[in-house]
């Protein structure tokens, strides 16, 4: 209320917030009423006079050695003390006399800090050094304080074989909580695991001294071998979490299993789970990501990018939505224009507090740094309380059950002669198609569906829909949470170094290419590539100009064509036959040749006989067919 904003190249003053809409008046007296979500996602929108948001720390913070991280965090406290007089920032105590902003200038405080660090043993720290670190912190945040010379430091496991590292981790897991376990017993168990898994003598084990160092590096310092396992024994606290009164005040992150399966990238059926971010106050689903249940949880930085950056602001969003809408069922819940309109109005915001359910995902130092730069608090979900059982997890389980019915009903009817029993584990949709169906269903059904828990105490029989509750709370709070800019979407995604070849960038078995890479080909350089682990349609490459450029999947336009979709389903059927040990549609005779009337799969195309395995299935002879290609 009363804030000055820039919208459509004009300055406006906010005069009211009601029903999810922002009422504004311009200097010349013109008035406007805009949907709050659309206003925040509009090109050129800005809050006049608001301080610039601190840049998001890159995800490559995890690659920084621990010593460099500690030094950067130490510099952070010293710089805060120079600027505000308090190492913990404003409101954390009383400043020391030599750093009182009311008594000394900034230059005097910088000189005092340089003298203090020199007395503490810091080498080559002058007033100019303190000033340089303070300025680079203002431009780049915590990432600017990291000593970049240490980015290529050694790994904690050294050059140890990955199979040995996996065996040490498994041995530590088995020995957790045993009071009489020693490091030597962990090493002996590791040797046994390696022999049982890969065979005796197949994996070369390092020396005992190296194994001792490896166990020490991989073990939990708080739980060395021989210590009791840490368990929660205290009774759960009475009451429950505080009530959320504003949109995006408290966002719960939970994971639930999806009753319907999907076809994986290898053609086999996979069990699917959904990890979602649910707004406690309104019940809106700010983000929902499907992933294989056995593949581990979704990285929280990916979930934050999904919930904090609106779809219209993401690079290439209209084309990606159009491609996804072209695939999937023939009958959609919404037409493409209606879906674009509804997705643009879908709530998106940076949460004030993220509540993590137990076992949802691990909190990394990278995610903590990002949350610090954005002012996000992290709290665990309350254990062993009725509110926790009835909260986000229960809501997500209901959502997963209702969506599974929709996914099954959206399957087209079987054609004449089609055998649905050949499908892989009963799965029909691929993971990208299932994700697209989920996004459409949440936007068009879940957010429009009345829910019993969204009731006002004075209106116990009037259940609102999540979208309606978001609008009600937005007008009552008098302020709207702002989302992040579109460029931040790529910054929050996981990153890795990839080589740029003449054909583009290869990642996860796919090739990504674009014209922006032309001038950098053939140099043998490796670039920083940010990618969505569960969305292969594009990656983001940081070029020498310092910006992330969206690079699409080179074969992405073929993924949604009906003919290629038919090939994918037929390939899955063939792979299912192979796994079952049966022929791929051909009746194999005693001499290994295909009988008349059978499928030609498994026969030699160049006139020769097909090679026959012990199971009786014809195998394609690459040498015999070499002349055909």
XYZ file of C-alpha atoms in Angstrom:
629
model
C 0.000 0.000 0.000
C 1.422 3.337 -1.096
C 4.452 1.840 -2.855
C 5.702 3.305 -6.137
C 6.041 0.737 -8.937
C 7.043 0.832 -12.590
C 4.674 -0.922 -14.983
C 4.403 -0.562 -18.784
C 7.073 2.190 -18.779
C 5.053 4.359 -16.369
C 5.230 5.112 -12.665
C 2.230 4.068 -10.548
C 1.272 4.268 -6.900
C -0.409 1.259 -5.271
C -3.731 2.332 -3.789
C -5.260 -1.015 -2.837
C -4.962 -4.801 -2.812
C -8.170 -6.809 -3.050
C -9.154 -10.218 -4.450
C -5.633 -10.858 -5.703
C -5.600 -7.651 -7.775
C -3.512 -4.506 -7.421
C -5.238 -1.135 -7.821
C -2.911 1.641 -8.995
C -3.041 5.288 -10.020
C -0.566 7.087 -12.295
C 0.788 10.602 -11.996
C -1.564 11.876 -14.721
C -4.584 10.449 -12.868
C -4.999 7.252 -14.891
C -6.079 4.183 -12.919
C -5.402 0.501 -13.440
C -6.376 -2.812 -11.861
C -3.969 -5.699 -12.569
C -3.834 -9.268 -11.268
C -1.059 -9.372 -8.681
C 0.716 -12.360 -10.195
C 0.609 -10.822 -13.667
C 1.940 -7.519 -12.353
C 4.966 -9.154 -10.765
C 5.668 -11.184 -13.917
C 5.241 -8.258 -16.345
C 8.347 -7.183 -18.319
C 10.024 -4.137 -16.813
C 8.150 -4.327 -13.496
C 10.086 -2.911 -10.544
C 9.434 -1.413 -7.124
C 10.739 2.158 -7.184
C 13.054 2.926 -4.281
C 13.358 -0.686 -3.130
C 16.916 -1.852 -2.410
C 18.428 -4.086 -5.057
C 18.226 -7.776 -4.226
C 21.517 -9.386 -3.317
C 22.667 -11.677 -6.145
C 22.102 -15.362 -5.673
C 25.251 -17.239 -4.779
C 26.220 -19.669 -7.586
C 25.568 -23.328 -7.014
C 29.301 -24.068 -7.479
C 29.756 -23.085 -3.810
C 29.800 -26.811 -3.029
C 33.044 -27.181 -5.000
C 34.819 -24.705 -2.711
C 37.101 -26.402 -0.133
C 36.064 -26.148 3.488
C 39.001 -23.885 4.390
C 38.029 -21.411 1.647
C 34.396 -21.488 2.799
C 35.383 -20.763 6.397
C 37.617 -17.883 5.326
C 34.821 -16.410 3.180
C 32.355 -16.665 6.094
C 34.944 -15.039 8.386
C 35.335 -12.173 5.923
C 31.535 -11.860 5.869
C 31.371 -11.154 9.618
C 34.237 -8.655 9.443
C 32.645 -6.802 6.518
C 29.303 -6.652 8.299
C 31.042 -5.186 11.328
C 32.755 -2.555 9.181
C 29.510 -1.545 7.457
C 27.010 -1.767 10.328
C 29.175 -2.014 13.451
C 27.800 -5.516 14.235
C 29.243 -8.828 12.925
C 25.791 -10.414 12.879
C 24.159 -7.500 11.087
C 21.720 -4.858 12.364
C 19.900 -5.660 15.583
C 22.370 -8.265 16.866
C 23.869 -6.306 19.756
C 25.934 -3.224 20.544
C 28.850 -2.225 18.268
C 32.370 -2.070 19.583
C 33.695 1.485 20.097
C 36.116 1.462 17.150
C 33.350 0.298 14.758
C 30.537 2.618 15.862
C 29.075 4.152 12.643
C 27.891 7.161 14.631
C 31.421 7.999 15.833
C 33.770 7.020 12.984
C 33.708 7.243 9.217
C 33.790 4.220 6.954
C 37.450 4.807 6.073
C 38.429 4.877 9.767
C 36.506 1.657 10.418
C 38.223 -0.032 7.461
C 41.632 0.946 8.809
C 40.709 -0.343 12.266
C 39.610 -3.645 10.794
C 42.855 -4.003 8.820
C 44.886 -3.410 11.987
C 42.783 -5.914 13.943
C 43.179 -8.643 11.308
C 46.920 -8.063 11.148
C 47.178 -8.480 14.917
C 45.185 -11.738 14.608
C 47.795 -13.130 12.217
C 46.184 -12.460 8.851
C 48.820 -11.907 6.172
C 48.878 -8.871 3.871
C 45.693 -7.222 5.067
C 45.623 -3.466 4.579
C 42.863 -0.900 4.482
C 42.766 -1.246 0.683
C 42.257 -5.018 1.084
C 39.317 -4.504 3.456
C 37.804 -1.930 1.101
C 38.219 -4.228 -1.913
C 36.567 -7.148 -0.118
C 33.719 -4.916 1.033
C 33.051 -3.666 -2.503
C 33.210 -7.113 -4.087
C 30.783 -8.378 -1.439
C 28.347 -5.653 -2.432
C 28.509 -6.755 -6.077
C 28.668 -10.551 -5.848
C 27.562 -11.429 -2.311
C 29.240 -14.235 -0.432
C 30.612 -15.731 -3.668
C 32.839 -12.673 -4.126
C 34.625 -13.376 -0.826
C 35.741 -16.866 -1.913
C 39.395 -17.296 -2.827
C 39.063 -18.582 -6.428
C 42.572 -20.077 -6.382
C 41.317 -22.935 -4.237
C 38.525 -24.051 -6.591
C 40.670 -26.915 -7.860
C 41.501 -28.302 -4.458
C 41.777 -32.050 -3.834
C 38.728 -34.198 -3.213
C 38.273 -35.670 0.300
C 38.440 -39.210 -1.113
C 41.565 -38.517 -3.166
C 42.018 -40.936 -6.059
C 40.180 -43.804 -4.419
C 38.082 -46.069 -6.609
C 34.403 -45.122 -6.606
C 33.509 -48.747 -5.880
C 35.706 -48.693 -2.778
C 34.164 -45.384 -1.651
C 30.664 -46.859 -2.040
C 31.709 -49.911 -0.018
C 33.116 -47.735 2.797
C 29.864 -45.764 2.973
C 27.855 -49.008 3.111
C 30.118 -50.369 5.863
C 29.730 -47.173 7.895
C 25.957 -47.433 7.499
C 25.886 -51.034 8.732
C 28.119 -50.244 11.709
C 26.184 -47.162 12.764
C 25.148 -47.348 16.413
C 27.322 -50.341 17.371
C 29.188 -49.384 20.533
C 32.096 -51.837 20.090
C 32.875 -51.181 16.435
C 36.427 -50.091 15.561
C 37.881 -48.541 12.413
C 39.646 -51.809 11.672
C 36.336 -53.666 11.707
C 34.880 -51.084 9.313
C 37.806 -51.694 6.939
C 37.391 -55.470 7.143
C 33.675 -55.131 6.445
C 34.520 -52.870 3.470
C 36.797 -55.532 2.013
C 34.047 -58.115 2.427
C 31.460 -55.869 0.720
C 33.788 -55.243 -2.221
C 34.422 -58.972 -2.634
C 30.731 -59.872 -2.391
C 29.643 -57.146 -4.808
C 32.326 -57.257 -7.502
C 33.959 -60.646 -6.923
C 37.221 -61.621 -5.169
C 40.222 -59.834 -6.633
C 38.201 -57.828 -9.191
C 38.683 -54.469 -7.433
C 42.105 -53.405 -6.264
C 41.942 -52.139 -2.683
C 44.275 -49.384 -1.465
C 46.706 -49.844 1.395
C 45.440 -50.113 4.972
C 46.763 -46.636 5.772
C 44.804 -45.188 2.848
C 41.678 -47.037 3.982
C 42.070 -45.560 7.471
C 42.193 -42.060 5.969
C 39.224 -42.848 3.713
C 37.083 -44.055 6.639
C 37.974 -40.926 8.590
C 37.129 -38.670 5.630
C 33.771 -40.312 4.909
C 32.647 -40.893 8.489
C 30.443 -38.483 10.386
C 32.609 -36.517 12.869
C 29.674 -36.496 15.307
C 29.319 -40.303 15.087
C 32.756 -41.966 14.881
C 32.867 -45.789 14.793
C 31.949 -47.174 18.200
C 29.594 -44.368 19.236
C 25.888 -44.800 19.871
C 23.477 -43.701 17.175
C 21.859 -40.348 17.715
C 18.097 -40.766 18.112
C 15.327 -38.477 19.235
C 14.029 -39.647 22.616
C 12.251 -36.573 23.863
C 8.484 -36.440 23.667
C 6.924 -34.268 21.022
C 6.040 -30.777 22.011
C 2.428 -29.877 22.555
C 0.630 -27.639 20.157
C 1.782 -27.299 16.563
C 3.433 -24.978 14.073
C 2.467 -21.312 14.115
C -0.400 -20.345 11.883
C 0.484 -18.718 8.561
C -1.452 -15.525 7.880
C 0.187 -14.343 4.640
C 0.790 -15.971 1.258
C 4.248 -17.627 1.056
C 4.843 -17.033 4.771
C 5.400 -20.758 5.469
C 5.918 -23.228 2.617
C 6.029 -26.953 3.410
C 8.172 -29.310 1.328
C 7.066 -32.953 1.358
C 7.437 -36.080 -0.787
C 4.787 -38.727 -1.520
C 4.682 -41.772 -3.746
C 2.562 -41.608 -6.891
C 0.283 -44.668 -7.371
C 0.818 -44.578 -11.152
C 4.131 -45.525 -12.781
C 5.997 -44.071 -15.748
C 8.299 -45.256 -18.527
C 11.915 -44.400 -17.722
C 14.676 -43.319 -20.092
C 15.837 -46.938 -20.468
C 12.378 -48.148 -21.508
C 11.702 -49.874 -18.206
C 8.904 -48.970 -15.834
C 9.845 -46.826 -12.850
C 8.063 -45.978 -9.639
C 7.342 -42.269 -9.428
C 7.306 -39.906 -6.467
C 6.287 -36.268 -6.297
C 8.038 -33.617 -4.212
C 5.942 -30.482 -3.801
C 6.080 -27.108 -2.077
C 2.700 -26.336 -0.470
C 1.793 -22.918 0.854
C 0.442 -23.381 4.378
C -1.842 -20.342 4.385
C -3.543 -20.753 0.999
C -2.998 -24.419 0.108
C -1.534 -23.472 -3.284
C 1.052 -25.766 -4.868
C 3.928 -23.429 -5.643
C 6.024 -26.206 -7.191
C 5.654 -29.935 -7.881
C 8.402 -32.081 -9.423
C 8.057 -35.716 -10.443
C 11.103 -37.948 -10.056
C 11.953 -41.665 -9.825
C 11.287 -42.968 -6.340
C 14.602 -44.843 -6.231
C 16.602 -41.893 -7.555
C 16.674 -39.968 -4.296
C 14.973 -36.702 -3.341
C 14.764 -33.590 -5.473
C 17.424 -30.978 -4.821
C 15.946 -28.105 -2.865
C 17.563 -25.523 -5.151
C 15.567 -26.984 -8.068
C 12.362 -26.781 -6.053
C 13.162 -23.181 -5.078
C 13.689 -22.253 -8.729
C 10.328 -23.792 -9.636
C 8.410 -21.942 -6.923
C 10.183 -18.561 -7.026
C 10.401 -17.886 -10.782
C 7.063 -17.583 -12.664
C 6.727 -19.533 -15.871
C 6.407 -16.489 -18.195
C 9.758 -15.147 -16.958
C 11.725 -18.325 -17.672
C 13.792 -18.363 -20.879
C 11.998 -20.037 -23.771
C 8.852 -20.718 -21.722
C 6.185 -20.171 -24.453
C 7.900 -22.531 -26.908
C 8.486 -25.178 -24.243
C 4.855 -25.050 -23.114
C 3.655 -25.329 -26.703
C 5.854 -28.395 -27.294
C 4.678 -30.068 -24.096
C 1.035 -29.300 -24.877
C 1.379 -30.923 -28.302
C 2.206 -34.283 -26.682
C 0.185 -36.248 -24.176
C -3.570 -36.948 -24.423
C -5.689 -35.837 -27.344
C -8.271 -34.296 -25.001
C -6.791 -31.645 -22.738
C -8.283 -30.012 -19.666
C -7.606 -26.605 -21.214
C -6.782 -25.259 -24.629
C -3.295 -23.874 -25.196
C -4.335 -20.163 -24.948
C -6.331 -20.875 -21.790
C -3.432 -22.780 -20.308
C -1.001 -19.952 -21.070
C -3.401 -17.555 -19.371
C -3.874 -19.793 -16.311
C -0.159 -20.599 -15.938
C 0.755 -16.917 -16.103
C -1.664 -16.268 -13.208
C -0.415 -19.196 -11.116
C 1.015 -18.051 -7.749
C 4.814 -17.795 -7.546
C 6.865 -16.166 -4.799
C 10.003 -16.393 -2.695
C 8.918 -18.027 0.581
C 9.689 -16.474 3.932
C 10.129 -19.836 5.686
C 10.590 -23.331 4.220
C 9.430 -26.221 6.418
C 11.179 -29.469 5.490
C 9.478 -32.793 6.045
C 11.631 -35.587 7.462
C 13.464 -37.483 4.743
C 12.424 -35.094 1.970
C 15.864 -33.803 0.992
C 19.226 -33.009 2.501
C 20.190 -29.412 3.163
C 23.511 -28.580 1.513
C 25.802 -25.633 2.124
C 24.898 -24.327 -1.330
C 21.203 -24.171 -0.511
C 21.923 -22.546 2.865
C 23.948 -19.834 1.132
C 21.150 -19.203 -1.365
C 18.585 -18.972 1.437
C 20.815 -16.523 3.313
C 21.098 -14.271 0.273
C 17.303 -14.347 -0.246
C 16.360 -14.055 3.450
C 14.674 -17.474 3.629
C 14.454 -19.335 6.950
C 14.654 -23.141 7.156
C 12.889 -25.126 9.887
C 12.211 -28.882 10.234
C 8.680 -30.203 10.363
C 7.500 -30.913 13.931
C 7.881 -34.645 14.705
C 5.283 -36.933 16.247
C 2.396 -34.497 16.322
C -1.093 -34.786 14.921
C -0.673 -31.517 13.031
C 2.367 -32.907 11.240
C 0.460 -36.023 10.162
C -2.505 -33.980 8.955
C -0.357 -31.320 7.324
C 1.463 -31.087 4.040
C 2.242 -34.799 3.724
C -1.411 -35.817 4.061
C -2.455 -33.112 1.580
C 0.198 -34.252 -0.884
C -0.947 -37.870 -0.582
C -4.511 -36.821 -1.423
C -3.190 -34.799 -4.382
C -1.161 -37.770 -5.637
C -4.170 -40.103 -5.437
C -6.502 -37.751 -7.306
C -3.934 -37.010 -10.000
C -3.242 -40.716 -10.530
C -6.910 -41.217 -11.416
C -6.656 -38.382 -13.914
C -3.464 -39.803 -15.475
C -5.099 -43.205 -15.941
C -8.309 -41.686 -17.334
C -6.328 -39.517 -19.780
C -4.932 -42.577 -21.556
C -6.507 -43.057 -24.983
C -8.625 -46.183 -25.495
C -6.817 -49.209 -26.864
C -6.910 -49.460 -30.628
C -8.148 -52.531 -32.435
C -5.623 -55.318 -32.012
C -3.523 -53.381 -29.494
C -2.396 -55.381 -26.501
C -1.994 -53.157 -23.456
C -0.471 -56.071 -21.544
C 2.771 -55.516 -23.487
C 3.288 -52.153 -21.839
C 6.178 -51.870 -19.437
C 4.884 -52.657 -15.946
C 1.530 -51.147 -16.900
C 3.097 -47.696 -17.402
C 1.871 -45.630 -20.328
C 3.186 -42.073 -19.997
C 6.834 -41.052 -20.035
C 8.222 -38.906 -17.222
C 8.094 -35.596 -19.210
C 4.530 -36.324 -20.307
C 3.470 -37.189 -16.761
C 5.070 -33.969 -15.468
C 3.198 -31.942 -18.071
C -0.074 -33.619 -17.111
C 0.592 -32.821 -13.449
C 1.304 -29.135 -14.142
C -1.889 -28.821 -16.190
C -3.980 -30.671 -13.594
C -2.703 -28.558 -10.672
C -3.401 -25.339 -12.569
C -6.800 -26.316 -13.940
C -8.210 -28.614 -11.225
C -6.411 -28.554 -7.876
C -6.186 -24.773 -7.563
C -9.870 -24.493 -8.537
C -11.073 -27.262 -6.187
C -12.717 -26.327 -2.882
C -10.993 -27.787 0.173
C -12.373 -28.310 3.647
C -9.250 -27.107 5.443
C -9.444 -23.708 3.695
C -12.217 -22.335 5.906
C -12.628 -19.220 7.968
C -13.617 -19.871 11.617
C -16.710 -17.700 11.150
C -17.654 -19.571 7.939
C -17.073 -23.230 8.803
C -19.126 -24.534 5.895
C -17.633 -22.358 3.161
C -14.505 -24.112 1.859
C -12.470 -22.031 -0.558
C -10.250 -23.118 -3.420
C -6.464 -22.529 -3.073
C -6.505 -19.840 -5.747
C -9.383 -18.062 -4.006
C -7.667 -18.285 -0.603
C -4.466 -16.826 -2.129
C -6.469 -13.834 -3.396
C -8.266 -13.372 -0.054
C -5.060 -13.444 1.993
C -3.266 -11.205 -0.500
C -5.847 -8.490 -0.012
C -5.958 -8.928 3.774
C -2.166 -8.827 4.177
C -1.826 -5.589 2.225
C 1.404 -6.730 0.567
C 2.364 -9.276 -2.082
C 5.463 -11.498 -2.117
C 7.632 -10.788 -5.138
C 9.081 -13.583 -7.299
C 12.609 -13.707 -8.682
C 13.773 -12.556 -12.090
C 13.858 -14.971 -15.001
C 17.675 -15.111 -15.125
C 17.709 -16.501 -11.583
C 15.971 -19.693 -12.729
C 19.135 -20.996 -14.364
C 21.365 -19.772 -11.538
C 19.519 -21.905 -8.984
C 19.789 -25.133 -10.962
C 22.633 -27.616 -10.313
C 25.799 -26.946 -12.285
C 28.653 -28.941 -13.720
C 31.544 -28.441 -16.150
C 30.982 -29.749 -19.688
C 33.131 -29.696 -22.800
C 31.963 -27.784 -25.888
C 32.595 -29.761 -29.071
C 31.833 -29.091 -32.713
C 28.433 -30.736 -32.295
C 27.520 -28.829 -29.115
C 27.285 -29.929 -25.484
C 26.480 -33.499 -24.451
C 24.818 -34.063 -21.111
C 22.898 -37.104 -19.904
C 23.034 -38.830 -23.289
C 21.528 -35.801 -25.053
C 23.022 -33.144 -27.306
C 22.337 -29.436 -26.774
C 23.204 -26.891 -29.417
C 22.456 -23.285 -30.327
C 23.867 -20.494 -32.463
C 25.256 -18.706 -29.396
C 27.904 -21.446 -29.118
C 29.308 -20.995 -32.630
C 32.177 -18.648 -31.809
C 33.381 -20.904 -28.956
C 33.517 -24.255 -30.772
C 36.699 -26.175 -31.405
C 38.742 -24.583 -28.622
C 38.591 -27.462 -26.168
C 37.069 -25.257 -23.445
C 34.806 -26.485 -20.669
C 31.894 -24.289 -19.694
C 29.670 -24.055 -16.627
C 26.357 -25.741 -17.506
C 23.254 -25.473 -15.298
C 20.588 -28.103 -15.920
C 17.252 -29.202 -14.514
C 17.705 -32.853 -13.456
C 14.079 -33.685 -14.330
C 13.530 -31.450 -17.388
C 15.866 -32.289 -20.309
C 14.431 -29.801 -22.787
C 17.139 -27.153 -22.307
C 20.275 -26.283 -20.346
C 21.843 -22.970 -19.372
C 25.473 -22.323 -20.372
C 27.568 -19.537 -18.875
C 29.561 -18.015 -21.725
C 32.566 -15.668 -21.363
C 30.213 -12.682 -21.148
C 29.230 -13.924 -17.664
C 25.558 -14.515 -18.514
C 23.619 -17.785 -18.677
C 22.323 -18.574 -22.155
C 19.489 -21.039 -22.730
C 20.590 -23.833 -25.096
C 17.788 -26.159 -26.276
C 17.896 -29.902 -26.748
C 18.897 -30.468 -30.370
C 16.386 -33.287 -30.857
C 13.730 -31.774 -28.613
C 11.285 -31.024 -31.414
C 11.120 -34.744 -32.240
C 10.206 -35.825 -28.723
C 6.572 -34.756 -29.058
C 5.752 -35.908 -32.604
C 3.132 -38.703 -32.848
C 5.388 -40.902 -34.997
C 8.309 -40.698 -32.579
C 5.930 -41.308 -29.683
C 4.805 -44.502 -31.430
C 8.432 -45.569 -31.842
C 9.055 -44.950 -28.173
C 6.158 -47.167 -27.151
C 7.153 -49.925 -29.568
C 10.732 -49.787 -28.324
C 9.494 -50.142 -24.761
C 7.483 -53.199 -25.765
C 10.505 -54.804 -27.418
C 12.632 -54.142 -24.352
C 9.931 -55.632 -22.136
C 9.985 -58.795 -24.282
C 13.759 -58.916 -24.025
C 13.619 -58.667 -20.223
C 11.002 -61.430 -20.097
C 13.176 -63.692 -22.275
C 10.589 -64.067 -25.068
C 10.791 -63.385 -28.775
C 9.948 -59.960 -30.140
C 6.951 -61.131 -32.115
C 8.733 -63.781 -34.267
C 8.163 -67.540 -34.093
C 11.676 -68.949 -33.941
C 12.127 -72.399 -35.485
C 14.480 -75.120 -34.534
C 17.122 -73.889 -36.965
C 16.963 -70.346 -35.587
C 15.199 -68.834 -38.606
C 11.938 -66.903 -38.466
C 8.848 -68.805 -39.544
C 6.541 -67.357 -42.179
C 3.971 -64.972 -40.881
C 6.030 -63.925 -37.880
C 7.524 -60.529 -37.173
C 10.772 -59.914 -39.008
C 12.425 -58.621 -35.835
C 15.382 -60.809 -34.996
C 16.027 -62.112 -38.567
C 19.129 -61.409 -40.607
C 18.249 -58.740 -43.134
C 21.083 -59.546 -45.569
C 19.916 -63.044 -46.351
C 21.800 -64.770 -43.553
C 20.362 -66.643 -40.637
C 19.719 -64.804 -37.399
C 22.025 -65.424 -34.461
C 20.151 -67.276 -31.746
C 20.912 -66.979 -28.050
C 20.399 -69.775 -25.562
C 16.975 -68.342 -24.755
C 15.796 -68.774 -28.366
C 15.469 -65.036 -29.173
C 16.849 -63.785 -32.506
C 19.645 -61.229 -32.210
C 20.427 -58.569 -34.771
C 23.693 -59.327 -36.646
C 25.504 -55.984 -36.986
C 28.205 -57.336 -39.322
C 25.686 -58.886 -41.710
C 23.712 -55.659 -41.902
C 26.729 -53.335 -42.149
C 26.351 -53.022 -45.911
C 22.809 -51.664 -45.578
C 23.813 -48.553 -43.658
